[in-house]
Coordinates of C-alpha atoms and ligand atoms in Angstrom, one line a residue:
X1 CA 0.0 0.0 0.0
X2 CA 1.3 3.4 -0.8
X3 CA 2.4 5.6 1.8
X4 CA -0.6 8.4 2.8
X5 CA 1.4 11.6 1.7
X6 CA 1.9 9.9 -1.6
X7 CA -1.6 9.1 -2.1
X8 CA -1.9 12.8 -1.1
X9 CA 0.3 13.8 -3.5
X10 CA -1.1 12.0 -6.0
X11 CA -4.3 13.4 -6.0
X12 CA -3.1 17.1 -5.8
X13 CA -0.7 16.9 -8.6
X14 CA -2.0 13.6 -10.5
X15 CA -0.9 10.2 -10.5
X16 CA 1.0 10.0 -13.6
X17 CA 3.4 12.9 -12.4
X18 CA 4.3 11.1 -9.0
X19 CA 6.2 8.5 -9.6
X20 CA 7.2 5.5 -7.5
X21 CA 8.2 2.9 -9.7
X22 CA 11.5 1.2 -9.6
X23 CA 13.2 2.5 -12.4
X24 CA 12.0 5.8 -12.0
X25 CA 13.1 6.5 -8.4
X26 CA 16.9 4.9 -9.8
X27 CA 16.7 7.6 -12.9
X28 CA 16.7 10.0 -10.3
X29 CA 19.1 8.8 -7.5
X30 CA 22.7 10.2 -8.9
X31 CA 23.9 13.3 -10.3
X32 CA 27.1 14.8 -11.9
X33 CA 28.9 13.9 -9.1
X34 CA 29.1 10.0 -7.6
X35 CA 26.4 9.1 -5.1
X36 CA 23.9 7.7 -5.4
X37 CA 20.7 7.7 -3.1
X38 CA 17.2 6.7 -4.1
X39 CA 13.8 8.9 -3.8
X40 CA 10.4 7.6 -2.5
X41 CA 8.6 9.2 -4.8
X42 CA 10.0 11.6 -8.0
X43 CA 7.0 14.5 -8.7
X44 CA 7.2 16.3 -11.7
X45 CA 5.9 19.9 -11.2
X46 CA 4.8 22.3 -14.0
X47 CA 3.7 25.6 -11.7
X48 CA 4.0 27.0 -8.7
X49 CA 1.3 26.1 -7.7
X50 CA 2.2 22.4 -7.9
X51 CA 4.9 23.2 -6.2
X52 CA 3.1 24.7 -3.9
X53 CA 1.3 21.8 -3.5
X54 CA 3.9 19.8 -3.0
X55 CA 5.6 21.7 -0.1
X56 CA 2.3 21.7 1.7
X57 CA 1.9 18.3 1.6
X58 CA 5.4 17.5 2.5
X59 CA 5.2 20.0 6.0
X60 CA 1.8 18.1 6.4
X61 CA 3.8 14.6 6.6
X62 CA 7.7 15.6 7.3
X63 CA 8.8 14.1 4.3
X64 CA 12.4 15.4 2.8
X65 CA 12.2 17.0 -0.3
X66 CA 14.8 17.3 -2.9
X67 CA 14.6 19.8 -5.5
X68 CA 16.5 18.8 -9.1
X69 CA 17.2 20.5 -12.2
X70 CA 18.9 18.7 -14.7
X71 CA 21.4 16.9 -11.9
X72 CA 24.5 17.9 -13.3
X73 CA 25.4 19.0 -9.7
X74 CA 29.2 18.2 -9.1
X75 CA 28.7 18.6 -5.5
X76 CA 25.6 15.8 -4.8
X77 CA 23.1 18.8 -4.5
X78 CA 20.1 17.0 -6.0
X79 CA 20.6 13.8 -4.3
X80 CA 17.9 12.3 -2.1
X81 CA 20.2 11.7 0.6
X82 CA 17.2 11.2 3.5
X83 CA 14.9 9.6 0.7
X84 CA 11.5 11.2 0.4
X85 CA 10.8 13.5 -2.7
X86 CA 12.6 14.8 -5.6
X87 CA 11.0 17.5 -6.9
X88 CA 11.6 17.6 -11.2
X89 CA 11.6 21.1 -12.6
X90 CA 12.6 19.8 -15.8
X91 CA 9.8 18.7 -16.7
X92 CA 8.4 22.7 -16.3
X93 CA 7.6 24.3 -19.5
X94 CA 10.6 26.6 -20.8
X95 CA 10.3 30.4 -20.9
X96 CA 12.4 33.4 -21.7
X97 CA 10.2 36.3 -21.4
X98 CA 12.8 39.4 -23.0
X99 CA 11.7 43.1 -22.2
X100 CA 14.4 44.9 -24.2
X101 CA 13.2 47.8 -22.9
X102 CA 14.7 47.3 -19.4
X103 CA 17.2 44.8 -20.9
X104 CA 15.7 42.2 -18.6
X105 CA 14.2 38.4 -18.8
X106 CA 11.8 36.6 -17.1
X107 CA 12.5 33.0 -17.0
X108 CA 10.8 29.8 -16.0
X109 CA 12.9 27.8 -13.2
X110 CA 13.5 24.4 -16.2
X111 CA 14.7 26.6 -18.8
X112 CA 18.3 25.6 -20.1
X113 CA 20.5 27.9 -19.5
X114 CA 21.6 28.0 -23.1
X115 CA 18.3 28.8 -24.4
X116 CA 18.5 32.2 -22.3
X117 CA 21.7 32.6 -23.8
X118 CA 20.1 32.5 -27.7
X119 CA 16.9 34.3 -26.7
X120 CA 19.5 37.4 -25.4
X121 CA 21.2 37.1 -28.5
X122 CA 18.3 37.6 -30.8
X123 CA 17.9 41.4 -29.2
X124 CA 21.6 41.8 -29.3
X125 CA 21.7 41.3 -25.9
X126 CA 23.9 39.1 -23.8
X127 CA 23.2 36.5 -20.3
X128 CA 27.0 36.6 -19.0
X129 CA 26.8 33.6 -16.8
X130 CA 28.1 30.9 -19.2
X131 CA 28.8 27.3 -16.9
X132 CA 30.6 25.0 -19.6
X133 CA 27.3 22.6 -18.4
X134 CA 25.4 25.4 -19.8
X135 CA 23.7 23.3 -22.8
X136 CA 22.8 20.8 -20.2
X137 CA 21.5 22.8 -17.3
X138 CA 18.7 24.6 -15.9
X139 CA 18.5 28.5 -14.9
X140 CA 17.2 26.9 -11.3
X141 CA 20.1 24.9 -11.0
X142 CA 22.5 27.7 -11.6
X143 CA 20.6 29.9 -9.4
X144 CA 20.2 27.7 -7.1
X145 CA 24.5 26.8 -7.5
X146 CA 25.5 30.3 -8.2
X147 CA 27.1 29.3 -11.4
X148 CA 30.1 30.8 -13.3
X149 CA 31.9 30.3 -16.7
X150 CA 34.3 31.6 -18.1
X151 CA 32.9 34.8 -18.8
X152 CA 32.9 35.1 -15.1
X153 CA 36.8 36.6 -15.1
X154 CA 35.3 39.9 -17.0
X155 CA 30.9 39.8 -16.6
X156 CA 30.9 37.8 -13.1
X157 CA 28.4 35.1 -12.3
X158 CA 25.1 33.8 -11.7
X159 CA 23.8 36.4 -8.3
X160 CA 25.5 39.4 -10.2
X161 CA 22.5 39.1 -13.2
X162 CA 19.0 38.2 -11.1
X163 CA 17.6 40.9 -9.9
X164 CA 13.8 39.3 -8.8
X165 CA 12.9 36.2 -7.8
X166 CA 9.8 34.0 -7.2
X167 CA 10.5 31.2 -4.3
X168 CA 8.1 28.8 -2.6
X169 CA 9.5 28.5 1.1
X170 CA 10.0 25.2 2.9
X171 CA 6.8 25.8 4.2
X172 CA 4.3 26.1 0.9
X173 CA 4.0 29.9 0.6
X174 CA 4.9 31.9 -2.4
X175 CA 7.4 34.7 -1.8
X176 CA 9.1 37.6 -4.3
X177 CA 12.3 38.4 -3.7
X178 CA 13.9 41.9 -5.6
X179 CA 11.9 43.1 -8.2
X180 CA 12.1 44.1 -11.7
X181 CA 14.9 47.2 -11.0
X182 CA 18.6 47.3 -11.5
X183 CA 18.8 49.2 -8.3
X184 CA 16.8 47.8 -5.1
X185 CA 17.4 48.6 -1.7
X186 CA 14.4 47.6 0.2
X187 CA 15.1 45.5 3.2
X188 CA 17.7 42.9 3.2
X189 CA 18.5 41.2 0.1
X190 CA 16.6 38.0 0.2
X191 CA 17.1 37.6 -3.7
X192 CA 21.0 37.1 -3.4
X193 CA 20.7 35.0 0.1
X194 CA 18.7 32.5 -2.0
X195 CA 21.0 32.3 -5.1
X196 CA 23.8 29.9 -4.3
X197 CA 21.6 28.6 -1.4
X198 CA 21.9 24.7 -3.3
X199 CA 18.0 24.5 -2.7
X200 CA 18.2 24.3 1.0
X201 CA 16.2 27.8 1.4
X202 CA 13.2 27.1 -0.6
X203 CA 12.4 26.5 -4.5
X204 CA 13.0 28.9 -7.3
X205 CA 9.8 28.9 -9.4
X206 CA 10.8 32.0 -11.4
X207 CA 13.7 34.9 -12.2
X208 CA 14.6 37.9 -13.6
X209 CA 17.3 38.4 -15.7
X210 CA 19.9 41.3 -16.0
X211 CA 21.0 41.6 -19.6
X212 CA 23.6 43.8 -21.2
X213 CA 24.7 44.6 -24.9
X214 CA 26.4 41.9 -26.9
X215 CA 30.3 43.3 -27.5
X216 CA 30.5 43.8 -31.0
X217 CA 33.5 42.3 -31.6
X218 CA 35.9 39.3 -30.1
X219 CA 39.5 38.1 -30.6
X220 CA 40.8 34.1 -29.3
X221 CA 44.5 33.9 -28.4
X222 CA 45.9 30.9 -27.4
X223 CA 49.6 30.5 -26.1
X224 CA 51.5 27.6 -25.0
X225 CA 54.6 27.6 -22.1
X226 CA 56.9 25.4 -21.0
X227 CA 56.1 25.3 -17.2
X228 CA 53.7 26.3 -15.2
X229 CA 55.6 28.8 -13.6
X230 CA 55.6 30.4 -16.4
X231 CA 52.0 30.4 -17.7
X232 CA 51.2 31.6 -14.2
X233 CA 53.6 34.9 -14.7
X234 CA 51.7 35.3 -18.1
X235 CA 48.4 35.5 -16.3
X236 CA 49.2 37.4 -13.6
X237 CA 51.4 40.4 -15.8
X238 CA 48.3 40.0 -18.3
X239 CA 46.0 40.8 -15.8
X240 CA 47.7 43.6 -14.2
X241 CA 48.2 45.0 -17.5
X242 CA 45.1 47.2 -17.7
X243 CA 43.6 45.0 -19.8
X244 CA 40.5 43.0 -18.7
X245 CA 39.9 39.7 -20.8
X246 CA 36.2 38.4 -21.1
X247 CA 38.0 34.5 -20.9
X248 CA 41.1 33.5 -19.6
X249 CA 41.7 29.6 -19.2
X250 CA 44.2 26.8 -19.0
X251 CA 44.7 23.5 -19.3
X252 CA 47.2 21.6 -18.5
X253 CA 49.6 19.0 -20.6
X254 CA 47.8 15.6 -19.3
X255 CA 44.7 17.6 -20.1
X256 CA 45.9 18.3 -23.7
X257 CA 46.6 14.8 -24.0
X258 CA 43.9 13.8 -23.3
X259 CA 41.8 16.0 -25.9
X260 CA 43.8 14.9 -29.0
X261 CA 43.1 11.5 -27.7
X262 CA 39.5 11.8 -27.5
X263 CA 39.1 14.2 -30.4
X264 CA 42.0 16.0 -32.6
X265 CA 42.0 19.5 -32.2
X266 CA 44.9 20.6 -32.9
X267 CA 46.1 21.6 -29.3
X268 CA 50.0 21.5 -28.8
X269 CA 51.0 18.0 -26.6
X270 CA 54.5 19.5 -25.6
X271 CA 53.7 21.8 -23.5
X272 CA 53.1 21.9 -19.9
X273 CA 50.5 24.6 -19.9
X274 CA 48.1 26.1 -22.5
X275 CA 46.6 29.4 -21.7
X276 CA 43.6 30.7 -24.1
X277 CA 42.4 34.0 -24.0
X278 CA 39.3 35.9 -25.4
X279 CA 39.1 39.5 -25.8
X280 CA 35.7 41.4 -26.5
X281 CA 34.8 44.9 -26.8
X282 CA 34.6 47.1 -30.4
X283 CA 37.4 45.9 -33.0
X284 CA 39.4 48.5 -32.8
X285 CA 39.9 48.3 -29.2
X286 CA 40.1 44.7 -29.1
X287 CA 43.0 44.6 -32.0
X288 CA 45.2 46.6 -30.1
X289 CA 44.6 44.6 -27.0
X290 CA 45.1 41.4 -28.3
X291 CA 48.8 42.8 -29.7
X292 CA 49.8 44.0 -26.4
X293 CA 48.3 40.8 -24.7
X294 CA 50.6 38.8 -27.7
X295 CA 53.5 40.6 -26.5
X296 CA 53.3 40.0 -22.9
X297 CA 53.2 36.5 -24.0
X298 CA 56.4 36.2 -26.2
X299 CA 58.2 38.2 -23.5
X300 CA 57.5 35.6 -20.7
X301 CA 58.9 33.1 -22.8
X302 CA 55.8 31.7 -25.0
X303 CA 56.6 28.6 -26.9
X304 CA 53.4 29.7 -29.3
X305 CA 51.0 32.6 -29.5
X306 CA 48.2 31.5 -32.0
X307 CA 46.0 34.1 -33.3
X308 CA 43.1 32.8 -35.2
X309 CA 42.0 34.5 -38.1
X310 CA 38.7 32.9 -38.3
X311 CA 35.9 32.5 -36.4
X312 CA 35.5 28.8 -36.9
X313 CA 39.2 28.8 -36.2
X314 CA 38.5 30.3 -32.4
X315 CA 35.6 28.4 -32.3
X316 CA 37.4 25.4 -32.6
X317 CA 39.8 26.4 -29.7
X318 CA 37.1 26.9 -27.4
X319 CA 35.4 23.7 -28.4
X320 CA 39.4 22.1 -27.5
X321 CA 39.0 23.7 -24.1
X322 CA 34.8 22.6 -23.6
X323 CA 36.0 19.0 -24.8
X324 CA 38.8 18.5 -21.3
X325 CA 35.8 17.3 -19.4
X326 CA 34.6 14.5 -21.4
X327 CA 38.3 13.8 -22.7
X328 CA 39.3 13.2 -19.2
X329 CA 36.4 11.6 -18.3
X330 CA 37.7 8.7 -20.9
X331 CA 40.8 7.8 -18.8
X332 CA 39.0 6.0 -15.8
X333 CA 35.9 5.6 -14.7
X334 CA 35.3 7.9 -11.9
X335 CA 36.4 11.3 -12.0
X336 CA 36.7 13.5 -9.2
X337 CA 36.2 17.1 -10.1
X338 CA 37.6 19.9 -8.0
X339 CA 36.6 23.4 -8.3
X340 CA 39.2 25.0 -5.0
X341 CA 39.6 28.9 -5.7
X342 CA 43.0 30.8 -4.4
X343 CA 43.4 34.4 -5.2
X344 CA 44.9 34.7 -8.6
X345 CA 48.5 35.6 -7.5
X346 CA 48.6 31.9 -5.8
X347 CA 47.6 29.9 -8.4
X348 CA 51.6 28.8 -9.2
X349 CA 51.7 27.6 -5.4
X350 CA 48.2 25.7 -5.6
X351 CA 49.5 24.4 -8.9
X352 CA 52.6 23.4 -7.1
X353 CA 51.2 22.2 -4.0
X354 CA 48.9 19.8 -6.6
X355 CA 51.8 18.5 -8.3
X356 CA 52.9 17.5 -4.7
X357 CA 49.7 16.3 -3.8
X358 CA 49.4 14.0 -7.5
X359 CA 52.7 12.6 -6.0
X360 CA 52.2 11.7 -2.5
X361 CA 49.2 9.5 -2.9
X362 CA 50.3 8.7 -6.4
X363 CA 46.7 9.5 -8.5
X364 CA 45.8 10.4 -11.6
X365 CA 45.4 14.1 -11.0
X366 CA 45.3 16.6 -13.9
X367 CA 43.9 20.3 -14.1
X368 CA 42.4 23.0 -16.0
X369 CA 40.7 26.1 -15.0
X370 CA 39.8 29.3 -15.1
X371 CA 43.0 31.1 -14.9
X372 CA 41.9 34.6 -14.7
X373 CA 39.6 34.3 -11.8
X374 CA 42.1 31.6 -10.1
X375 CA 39.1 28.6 -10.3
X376 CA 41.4 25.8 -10.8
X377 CA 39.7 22.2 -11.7
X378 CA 41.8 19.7 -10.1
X379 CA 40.3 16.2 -11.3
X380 CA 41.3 13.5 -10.2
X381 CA 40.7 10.0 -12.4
X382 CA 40.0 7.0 -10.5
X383 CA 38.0 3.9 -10.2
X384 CA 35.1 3.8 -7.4
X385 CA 35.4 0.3 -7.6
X386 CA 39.3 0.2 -6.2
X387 CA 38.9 1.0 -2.4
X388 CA 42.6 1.2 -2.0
X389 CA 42.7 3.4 -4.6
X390 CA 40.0 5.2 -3.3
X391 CA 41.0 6.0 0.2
X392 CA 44.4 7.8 -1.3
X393 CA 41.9 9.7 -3.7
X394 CA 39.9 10.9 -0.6
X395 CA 43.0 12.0 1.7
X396 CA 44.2 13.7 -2.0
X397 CA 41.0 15.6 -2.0
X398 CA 41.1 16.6 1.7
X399 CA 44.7 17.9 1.0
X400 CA 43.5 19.8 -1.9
X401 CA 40.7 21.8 0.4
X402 CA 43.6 22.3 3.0
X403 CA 45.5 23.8 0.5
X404 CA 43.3 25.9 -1.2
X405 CA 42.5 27.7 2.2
X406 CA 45.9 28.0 3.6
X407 CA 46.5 29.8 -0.1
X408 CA 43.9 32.3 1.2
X409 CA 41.4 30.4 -0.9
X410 CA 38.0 28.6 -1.0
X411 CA 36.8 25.2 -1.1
X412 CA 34.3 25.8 -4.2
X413 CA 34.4 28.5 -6.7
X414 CA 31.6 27.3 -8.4
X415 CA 30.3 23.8 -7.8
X416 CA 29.1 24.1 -4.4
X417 CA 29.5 22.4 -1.2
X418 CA 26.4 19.6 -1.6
X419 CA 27.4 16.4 0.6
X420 CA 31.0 16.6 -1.1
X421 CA 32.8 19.5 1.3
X422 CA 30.6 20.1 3.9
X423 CA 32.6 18.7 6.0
X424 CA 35.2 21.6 5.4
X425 CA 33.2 24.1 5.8
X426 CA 34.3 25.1 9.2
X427 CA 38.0 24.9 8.3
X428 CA 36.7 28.3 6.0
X429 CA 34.4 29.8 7.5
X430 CA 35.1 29.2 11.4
X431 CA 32.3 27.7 13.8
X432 CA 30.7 31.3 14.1
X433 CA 30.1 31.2 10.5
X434 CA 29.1 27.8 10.1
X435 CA 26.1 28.8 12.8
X436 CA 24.8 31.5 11.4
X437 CA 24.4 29.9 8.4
X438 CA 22.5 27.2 10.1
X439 CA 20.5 29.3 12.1
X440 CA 19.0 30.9 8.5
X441 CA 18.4 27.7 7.3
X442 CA 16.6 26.6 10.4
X443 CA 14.6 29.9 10.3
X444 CA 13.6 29.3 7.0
X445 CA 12.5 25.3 7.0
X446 CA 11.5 25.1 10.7
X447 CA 10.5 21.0 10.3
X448 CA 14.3 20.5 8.4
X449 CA 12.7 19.2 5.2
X450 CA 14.3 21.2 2.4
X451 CA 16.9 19.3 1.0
X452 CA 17.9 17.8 4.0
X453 CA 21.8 16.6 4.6
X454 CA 23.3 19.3 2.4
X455 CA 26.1 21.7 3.0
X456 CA 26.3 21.3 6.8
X457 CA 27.9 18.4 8.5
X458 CA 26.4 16.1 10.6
X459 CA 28.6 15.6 13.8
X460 CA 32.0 13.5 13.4
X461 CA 30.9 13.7 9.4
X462 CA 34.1 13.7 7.2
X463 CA 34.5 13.0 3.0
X464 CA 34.1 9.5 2.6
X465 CA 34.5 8.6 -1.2
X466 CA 34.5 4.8 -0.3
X467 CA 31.5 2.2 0.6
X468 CA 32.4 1.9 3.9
Ligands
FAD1 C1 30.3 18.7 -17.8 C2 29.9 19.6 -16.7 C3 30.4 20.9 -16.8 C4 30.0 21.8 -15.8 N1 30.5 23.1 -15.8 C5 30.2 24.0 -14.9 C6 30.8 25.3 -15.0 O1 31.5 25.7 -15.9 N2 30.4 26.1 -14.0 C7 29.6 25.8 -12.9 O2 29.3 26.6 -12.1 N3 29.1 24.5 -12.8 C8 29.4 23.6 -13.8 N4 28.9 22.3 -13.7 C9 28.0 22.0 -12.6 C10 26.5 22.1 -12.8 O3 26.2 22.0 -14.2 C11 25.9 23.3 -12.3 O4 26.0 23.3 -10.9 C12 24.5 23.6 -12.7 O5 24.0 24.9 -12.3 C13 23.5 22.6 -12.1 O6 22.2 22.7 -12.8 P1 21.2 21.6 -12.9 O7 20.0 22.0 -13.6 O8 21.8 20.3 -13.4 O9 20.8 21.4 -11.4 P2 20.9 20.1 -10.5 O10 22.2 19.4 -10.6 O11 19.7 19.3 -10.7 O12 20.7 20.7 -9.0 C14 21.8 21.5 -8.5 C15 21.3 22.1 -7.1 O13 20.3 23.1 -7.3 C16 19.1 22.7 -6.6 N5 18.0 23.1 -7.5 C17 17.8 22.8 -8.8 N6 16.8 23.5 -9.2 C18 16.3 24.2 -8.2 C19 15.2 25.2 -8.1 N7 14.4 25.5 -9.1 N8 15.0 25.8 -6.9 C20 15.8 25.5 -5.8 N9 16.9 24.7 -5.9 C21 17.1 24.0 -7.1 C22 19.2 21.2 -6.3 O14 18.6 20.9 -5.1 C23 20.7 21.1 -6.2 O15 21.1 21.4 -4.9 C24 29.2 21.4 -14.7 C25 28.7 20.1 -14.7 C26 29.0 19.2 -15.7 C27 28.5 17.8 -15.6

């Protein structure tokens, strides 16, 4: 016999969008990341209302429920981990609503991000925020991340373009958050505590946008060093230069290798670092940067400054550089994806203290990143299967966090903390921190049912990547 809030469910929201079968609840049990937990029940919500609905009906019963975009979450964000509910928004119709008037966009909480970006685009408008998963993810899930991209070095990310948003709370009401206004300073600024809150505030059912005007013109430049060292001086005396790049990545060599393995694109194998670079603004302005930026280059020692002519031929660097996550991914089975941050003048110490760290527990670690905002993407490549292998993977992982913080860094620039850091979160932010945080959330979800078991620890909780 079903459970009586399912039944409940079922006849608020219908029984073919509450699902409890088998096979369903296991489509919905993992994410980008490697747990895996199962749901009791996966509803598939098309309006607030439902949502609504839902909500109500899970404070009526205490069930936990788990909101899910598209579950590319690298952190475990839309993972069950107390069973009860996910809650699909994926399944919500898609909507980009453009005023360009105001230079704004209302969007439905399913939308993919990338469809935001080609609706801007038609008005010759831009969406900064650009996550690499961007093709793949929703506007909720970024929202609800914080998300960044490359374009985060120049336009910033995810809370720097919503300015309103629609949230059901934990407990079933509908509240607005910001407005439709550039500028908004009434009370405190609920809209940007509930972007980046990984769904444990309350669900997104809508936003506003903040658009600005597609630059005109852009320029790629890729260069390739023969250290690290080196690549990270070329960063550094780029970005003190006066000149502001809209990208500004790298890979390293492993990472190249790994790319002309899985798909030739012509990305030099012999050296230790590839940085690639784009530059917008009007042509003008962008040819004479990109000379300068050349320069700087060849003057630290460049083994090759490429700079396309075409725009296929850029295109096809950036397409080398969105290509290192599946190319990697090809190497083992599991991949561990980092996202630690250090202020941009430490990334040759975090690079060097993960060259240590690849050697000490002997793992597969390569990296890539976005240089220009120092959001290095340690991965590491493993097998989930190998439990030896596994425990040096974990104590690898909880020497990258340390590192990243003594650096002066964070443990996530981008992918959040989920079940994956949580139990770091005090080494950042201090016990003091750590409780104010939790005495938000317990304000907000008095009966602990929104996303339960994320970003704080339970007590004695530590990373475990192993079945143990
Ligand atoms: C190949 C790949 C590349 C990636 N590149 C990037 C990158 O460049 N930058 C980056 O920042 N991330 C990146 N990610 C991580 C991931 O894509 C982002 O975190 C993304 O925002 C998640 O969106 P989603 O729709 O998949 O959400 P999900 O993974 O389903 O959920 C993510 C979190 O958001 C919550 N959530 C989802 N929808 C809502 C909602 N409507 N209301 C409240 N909470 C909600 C969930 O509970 C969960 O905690 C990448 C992932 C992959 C697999």
């Amino acid at each position: 016999m079903e459970a009586q809030w399912i039944t409940a469910l079922q006849q608020r929201i219908g029984k073919e969008r509450v699902q409890t079968g088998t096979a369903d609840r296991h489509s919905y049990s993992y994410d980008g990341s490697f747990g895996e937990f199962l749901p009791e029940a996966v509803v598939q919500v098309r309006s607030t209302a439902e949502v609504v609905a839902v909500m109500e009906t899970a404070n009526a019963f205490l069930v936990p429920v788990t909101p899910r975009g598209q579950g590319t979450c690298l952190s475990g964000g839309p993972l069950p981990v107390k069973g009860g509910i996910v809650l699909d928004m994926s399944q919500w119709p898609s909507s980009v609503d453009i005023t360009p008037g105001d230079l704004t966009a209302r969007v439905s909480p399913g939308t993919l991000t990338a469809a935001i970006h080609a609706a801007a685009e038609e008005h010759g408008l831009m969406y900064p925020p650009d996550p690499s998963s961007a093709h793949v993810s929703t506007i909720g899930g970024n929202l609800a991340e914080n998300s960044g991209g490359p374009r985060g070095l120049k336009y910033g990310v995810t809370k720097d373009y919503v300015i309103g948003l629609e949230v059901v709370t934990p407990e079933g009401k509908i509240m607005q958050a910001g407005g439709s206004t550039i500028k908004n300073v009434t009370g405190f600024d609920l809209t940007k505590l509930i972007v980046g809150s990984e769904g444990v505030l309350g669900v997104i059912t809508a936003a506003t946008l903040k658009l600005i005007p597609k630059p005109p013109a852009v320029q790629t430049i890729m260069a390739s060093f023969a250290s690290m060292e080196t690549a990270g001086e070329a960063i550094s005396t780029t970005l003190t230069s006066g000149i502001l790049p809209a990208k500004m990545e790298f890979i390293d060599q492993a990472c190249a290798l790994a790319v002309e393995a899985y798909q030739p694109s012509g990305l030099p194998t012999d050296a230790a670092a590839i940085v690639m670079i784009e530059l917008d603004g009007n042509e003008e302005s962008i040819q004479v940067e990109a000379r300068q930026v050349s320069q700087i280059m060849k003057e630290l020692g460049a083994l090759e400054v490429i700079e396309p002519k075409t725009p296929e031929a850029a295109a096809a660097i950036w397409k080398a550089r969105k290509m290192v996550s599946p190319a990697i991914a090809k190497i083992k089975p599991t991949k561990v994806s980092e996202d630690a941050t250090v202020p941009r003048s430490q990334i040759p110490a975090m690079t060097a203290r993960l060259a240590d760290i690849r050697e000490k527990y002997s793992v597969s670690l390569v990296v890539f990143g976005h240089a220009g905002d120092g959001n290095l993407h340690p991965n590491i490549l493993c097998d989930k299967r190998d439990q030896e292998e596994m425990k040096r993977v974990e104590l690898a992982v909880g020497e990258i966090f340390e590192a990243a913080i003594e650096l002066g860094g964070t443990l996530s620039g981008e992918h959040g903390i989920g079940t994956m850091k949580s139990s770091f979160m005090e080494q950042e932010l201090g016990a003091v921190g750590v409780d104010m945080m939790r005495r938000i959330k317990d304000a907000w979800d008095p009966n602990g049912i929104m996303n339960p078991g994320k970003i704080f620890a339970e007590p004695g909780q530590r990373l475990v990547l192993t079945d143990e």
